[in-house]
DNA sequence: ACGCTGACTATTA
DNA sequence: CTAATAGCCAGCG
């Protein structure tokens, strides 16, 4: 899959074990875990950071498996490009995501993150 | 092996 | 402005 060299190298620094793309999920998790508390990012942004710009869907799929991920993955900080909580129905309870976000100071209105533009965290910038 | 599904997105109408 | 479309690719029946 993916492999934007720069991004991958940077990720290896964070999560050294990279050699194969089986780690795609792990890489996604690695990025997700870097999201600062109270900030959010998008599936596409993560995908782009991994060099898989057009595979945002796989990032979402990775999130699907994040329940069993070892260190906890803050999946609630990952939303779609419009700042909408498209994945809330995949949590234990539909209101889980929203609650976690509010707990971190992120306001949510109509399944959409308020002031999303300012709260958005770009993985590429964040990891640089 | 095949086709459908989807926590996405960018593009076109 | 909204709606349909087409890439995307790992699971699952």
PDB file of C-alpha atoms (C1' of nucleotides) in Angstrom:
ATOM      1  CA  UNK A   1       0.000   0.000   0.000  1.00  0.00           C
ATOM      2  CA  UNK A   2       1.018   3.188   0.726  1.00  0.00           C
ATOM      3  CA  UNK A   3       4.303   4.582   1.160  1.00  0.00           C
ATOM      4  CA  UNK A   4       5.157   8.132   1.037  1.00  0.00           C
ATOM      5  CA  UNK A   5       8.719   7.683   2.127  1.00  0.00           C
ATOM      6  CA  UNK A   6       9.036  10.726   4.287  1.00  0.00           C
ATOM      7  CA  UNK A   7       5.856  10.084   6.180  1.00  0.00           C
ATOM      8  CA  UNK A   8       6.627   6.439   6.654  1.00  0.00           C
ATOM      9  CA  UNK A   9      10.097   7.170   7.950  1.00  0.00           C
ATOM     10  CA  UNK A  10       8.697   9.602  10.424  1.00  0.00           C
ATOM     11  CA  UNK A  11       6.172   7.047  11.529  1.00  0.00           C
ATOM     12  CA  UNK A  12       8.814   4.417  11.935  1.00  0.00           C
ATOM     13  CA  UNK A  13      10.424   6.709  14.434  1.00  0.00           C
ATOM     14  CA  UNK A  14       7.257   6.682  16.402  1.00  0.00           C
ATOM     15  CA  UNK A  15       6.458   3.054  15.931  1.00  0.00           C
ATOM     16  CA  UNK A  16       9.528   1.141  14.944  1.00  0.00           C
ATOM     17  CA  UNK A  17       8.569  -2.166  13.487  1.00  0.00           C
ATOM     18  CA  UNK A  18       7.786  -1.094  10.024  1.00  0.00           C
ATOM     19  CA  UNK A  19       8.856  -3.285   7.258  1.00  0.00           C
ATOM     20  CA  UNK A  20       5.674  -4.494   5.729  1.00  0.00           C
ATOM     21  CA  UNK A  21       2.352  -2.956   5.044  1.00  0.00           C
ATOM     22  CA  UNK A  22       0.614  -5.241   7.435  1.00  0.00           C
ATOM     23  CA  UNK A  23       1.453  -2.398   9.678  1.00  0.00           C
ATOM     24  CA  UNK A  24      -0.932  -0.161   7.866  1.00  0.00           C
ATOM     25  CA  UNK A  25      -3.359  -0.431  10.708  1.00  0.00           C
ATOM     26  CA  UNK A  26      -0.611   0.117  13.232  1.00  0.00           C
ATOM     27  CA  UNK A  27       0.539   3.155  11.352  1.00  0.00           C
ATOM     28  CA  UNK A  28      -2.947   4.529  11.368  1.00  0.00           C
ATOM     29  CA  UNK A  29      -3.144   3.918  15.077  1.00  0.00           C
ATOM     30  CA  UNK A  30       0.245   5.510  15.571  1.00  0.00           C
ATOM     31  CA  UNK A  31      -0.967   8.671  13.911  1.00  0.00           C
ATOM     32  CA  UNK A  32      -4.277   8.647  15.701  1.00  0.00           C
ATOM     33  CA  UNK A  33      -2.526   8.376  19.032  1.00  0.00           C
ATOM     34  CA  UNK A  34      -0.570  11.510  18.232  1.00  0.00           C
ATOM     35  CA  UNK A  35      -3.696  13.580  18.020  1.00  0.00           C
ATOM     36  CA  UNK A  36      -3.487  16.043  20.868  1.00  0.00           C
ATOM     37  CA  UNK A  37      -6.268  16.018  23.380  1.00  0.00           C
ATOM     38  CA  UNK A  38      -8.995  18.392  22.415  1.00  0.00           C
ATOM     39  CA  UNK A  39      -8.045  18.308  18.767  1.00  0.00           C
ATOM     40  CA  UNK A  40      -9.374  16.284  15.852  1.00  0.00           C
ATOM     41  CA  UNK A  41      -8.365  15.173  12.389  1.00  0.00           C
ATOM     42  CA  UNK A  42      -9.867  13.436   9.398  1.00  0.00           C
ATOM     43  CA  UNK A  43      -9.553  10.012   7.841  1.00  0.00           C
ATOM     44  CA  UNK A  44      -8.241  11.534   4.671  1.00  0.00           C
ATOM     45  CA  UNK A  45      -5.613  13.531   6.506  1.00  0.00           C
ATOM     46  CA  UNK A  46      -4.290  10.405   8.157  1.00  0.00           C
ATOM     47  CA  UNK A  47      -4.363   8.547   4.878  1.00  0.00           C
ATOM     48  CA  UNK A  48      -2.459  11.374   3.260  1.00  0.00           C
ATOM     49  CA  UNK A  49       0.117  11.319   6.028  1.00  0.00           C
ATOM     50  CA  UNK A  50       0.685   7.668   5.253  1.00  0.00           C
ATOM     51  CA  UNK A  51       0.956   8.342   1.566  1.00  0.00           C
ATOM     52  CA  UNK A  52      -2.331   6.619   0.852  1.00  0.00           C
ATOM     53  CA  UNK A  53      -4.141   9.779  -0.007  1.00  0.00           C
ATOM     54  CA  UNK A  54      -6.901   8.024  -1.881  1.00  0.00           C
ATOM     55  CA  UNK A  55      -7.500   5.304   0.622  1.00  0.00           C
ATOM     56  CA  UNK A  56      -9.236   7.216   3.322  1.00  0.00           C
ATOM     57  CA  UNK A  57     -11.710   4.369   3.510  1.00  0.00           C
ATOM     58  CA  UNK A  58      -9.052   2.014   4.722  1.00  0.00           C
ATOM     59  CA  UNK A  59      -8.303   4.382   7.560  1.00  0.00           C
ATOM     60  CA  UNK A  60     -11.905   4.137   8.559  1.00  0.00           C
ATOM     61  CA  UNK A  61     -11.678   0.390   8.247  1.00  0.00           C
ATOM     62  CA  UNK A  62      -8.640   0.427  10.482  1.00  0.00           C
ATOM     63  CA  UNK A  63     -10.652   2.286  13.067  1.00  0.00           C
ATOM     64  CA  UNK A  64     -13.153  -0.504  12.912  1.00  0.00           C
ATOM     65  CA  UNK A  65     -10.508  -2.825  14.268  1.00  0.00           C
ATOM     66  CA  UNK A  66      -9.110  -0.367  16.732  1.00  0.00           C
ATOM     67  CA  UNK A  67     -11.205  -1.764  19.546  1.00  0.00           C
ATOM     68  CA  UNK A  68      -8.714  -4.544  20.051  1.00  0.00           C
ATOM     69  CA  UNK A  69      -5.752  -2.293  19.408  1.00  0.00           C
ATOM     70  CA  UNK A  70      -3.335  -2.557  22.242  1.00  0.00           C
ATOM     71  CA  UNK A  71      -2.750   0.901  23.495  1.00  0.00           C
ATOM     72  CA  UNK A  72      -6.010   2.680  23.316  1.00  0.00           C
ATOM     73  CA  UNK A  73      -6.714   4.486  20.073  1.00  0.00           C
ATOM     74  CA  UNK A  74      -8.639   7.744  20.404  1.00  0.00           C
ATOM     75  CA  UNK A  75     -10.908   6.994  17.488  1.00  0.00           C
ATOM     76  CA  UNK A  76     -13.321   9.648  18.670  1.00  0.00           C
ATOM     77  CA  UNK A  77     -10.838  12.283  17.538  1.00  0.00           C
ATOM     78  CA  UNK A  78     -11.074  11.100  13.961  1.00  0.00           C
ATOM     79  CA  UNK A  79     -13.946  12.385  11.879  1.00  0.00           C
ATOM     80  CA  UNK A  80     -14.698  12.938   8.233  1.00  0.00           C
ATOM     81  CA  UNK A  81     -13.604  15.882   6.172  1.00  0.00           C
ATOM     82  CA  UNK A  82     -16.614  17.970   7.151  1.00  0.00           C
ATOM     83  CA  UNK A  83     -16.076  17.484  10.856  1.00  0.00           C
ATOM     84  CA  UNK A  84     -19.084  15.227  11.166  1.00  0.00           C
ATOM     85  CA  UNK A  85     -19.101  12.288  13.568  1.00  0.00           C
ATOM     86  CA  UNK A  86     -19.678   9.731  10.862  1.00  0.00           C
ATOM     87  CA  UNK A  87     -18.375   6.925  13.026  1.00  0.00           C
ATOM     88  CA  UNK A  88     -20.460   7.424  16.128  1.00  0.00           C
ATOM     89  CA  UNK A  89     -22.605   4.399  15.352  1.00  0.00           C
ATOM     90  CA  UNK A  90     -19.603   2.150  15.503  1.00  0.00           C
ATOM     91  CA  UNK A  91     -18.902   2.830  19.129  1.00  0.00           C
ATOM     92  CA  UNK A  92     -20.295   0.868  21.990  1.00  0.00           C
ATOM     93  CA  UNK A  93     -23.039   3.414  22.196  1.00  0.00           C
ATOM     94  CA  UNK A  94     -23.822   6.080  19.629  1.00  0.00           C
ATOM     95  CA  UNK A  95     -23.331   8.849  22.148  1.00  0.00           C
ATOM     96  CA  UNK A  96     -19.954   7.601  23.315  1.00  0.00           C
ATOM     97  CA  UNK A  97     -17.984   9.516  20.707  1.00  0.00           C
ATOM     98  CA  UNK A  98     -19.725  12.780  21.310  1.00  0.00           C
ATOM     99  CA  UNK A  99     -19.356  12.454  25.038  1.00  0.00           C
ATOM    100  CA  UNK A 100     -15.661  11.749  24.865  1.00  0.00           C
ATOM    101  CA  UNK A 101     -15.156  14.761  22.651  1.00  0.00           C
ATOM    102  CA  UNK A 102     -17.115  17.063  24.892  1.00  0.00           C
ATOM    103  CA  UNK A 103     -15.149  15.759  27.803  1.00  0.00           C
ATOM    104  CA  UNK A 104     -12.035  17.009  26.062  1.00  0.00           C
ATOM    105  CA  UNK A 105     -13.543  20.362  25.407  1.00  0.00           C
ATOM    106  CA  UNK A 106     -14.651  19.738  21.856  1.00  0.00           C
ATOM    107  CA  UNK A 107     -18.148  21.000  21.256  1.00  0.00           C
ATOM    108  CA  UNK A 108     -20.448  18.981  19.056  1.00  0.00           C
ATOM    109  CA  UNK A 109     -23.616  20.197  17.447  1.00  0.00           C
ATOM    110  CA  UNK A 110     -25.849  18.044  15.252  1.00  0.00           C
ATOM    111  CA  UNK A 111     -23.166  15.386  14.956  1.00  0.00           C
ATOM    112  CA  UNK A 112     -20.813  18.039  13.731  1.00  0.00           C
ATOM    113  CA  UNK A 113     -17.757  19.476  15.439  1.00  0.00           C
ATOM    114  CA  UNK A 114     -18.055  23.133  16.281  1.00  0.00           C
ATOM    115  CA  UNK A 115     -15.172  25.267  15.108  1.00  0.00           C
ATOM    116  CA  UNK A 116     -13.791  22.246  13.336  1.00  0.00           C
ATOM    117  CA  UNK A 117     -11.518  24.315  11.210  1.00  0.00           C
ATOM    118  CA  UNK A 118      -9.580  25.571  14.204  1.00  0.00           C
ATOM    119  CA  UNK A 119      -9.583  22.280  16.051  1.00  0.00           C
ATOM    120  CA  UNK A 120      -8.357  20.367  13.033  1.00  0.00           C
ATOM    121  CA  UNK A 121      -4.971  18.774  13.532  1.00  0.00           C
ATOM    122  CA  UNK A 122      -2.929  18.013  10.454  1.00  0.00           C
ATOM    123  CA  UNK A 123      -0.859  14.850  11.023  1.00  0.00           C
ATOM    124  CA  UNK A 124       1.811  15.978   8.619  1.00  0.00           C
ATOM    125  CA  UNK A 125       2.320  19.286  10.385  1.00  0.00           C
ATOM    126  CA  UNK A 126       1.868  17.714  13.768  1.00  0.00           C
ATOM    127  CA  UNK A 127       4.547  15.135  13.212  1.00  0.00           C
ATOM    128  CA  UNK A 128       7.048  17.508  11.725  1.00  0.00           C
TER     129      UNK A 128
ATOM    130  C1'  DA B   1     -13.355 -16.531  -7.141  1.00  0.00           C
ATOM    131  C1'  DC B   2     -17.128 -12.746  -7.197  1.00  0.00           C
ATOM    132  C1'  DG B   3     -19.773  -9.109  -5.876  1.00  0.00           C
ATOM    133  C1'  DC B   4     -21.428  -6.188  -2.305  1.00  0.00           C
ATOM    134  C1'  DT B   5     -20.501  -3.163   1.497  1.00  0.00           C
ATOM    135  C1'  DG B   6     -18.478   0.787   3.702  1.00  0.00           C
ATOM    136  C1'  DA B   7     -16.058   5.175  10.264  1.00  0.00           C
ATOM    137  C1'  DC B   8     -14.034   8.612   2.807  1.00  0.00           C
ATOM    138  C1'  DT B   9     -13.248  12.216  -0.760  1.00  0.00           C
ATOM    139  C1'  DA B  10     -12.874  14.898  -4.810  1.00  0.00           C
ATOM    140  C1'  DT B  11     -15.188  15.817  -8.940  1.00  0.00           C
ATOM    141  C1'  DT B  12     -18.868  16.677 -12.012  1.00  0.00           C
ATOM    142  C1'  DA B  13     -23.804  17.798 -13.137  1.00  0.00           C
TER     143       DA B  13
ATOM    144  C1'  DC C   1     -26.606  25.222  -3.065  1.00  0.00           C
ATOM    145  C1'  DT C   2     -27.543  19.609  -3.337  1.00  0.00           C
ATOM    146  C1'  DA C   3     -27.015  15.008  -5.758  1.00  0.00           C
ATOM    147  C1'  DA C   4     -24.924  11.549  -8.236  1.00  0.00           C
ATOM    148  C1'  DT C   5     -20.389   9.228  -9.582  1.00  0.00           C
ATOM    149  C1'  DA C   6     -16.280   7.271  -9.554  1.00  0.00           C
ATOM    150  C1'  DG C   7     -11.935   5.895  -7.458  1.00  0.00           C
ATOM    151  C1'  DC C   8     -10.453   3.335  -3.410  1.00  0.00           C
ATOM    152  C1'  DC C   9      -9.374  -1.750  -1.216  1.00  0.00           C
ATOM    153  C1'  DA C  10      -9.882  -5.077   2.890  1.00  0.00           C
ATOM    154  C1'  DG C  11     -13.437  -8.248   4.712  1.00  0.00           C
ATOM    155  C1'  DC C  12     -17.240 -11.351   4.265  1.00  0.00           C
ATOM    156  C1'  DG C  13     -21.123 -14.447   2.533  1.00  0.00           C
TER     157       DG C  13
END
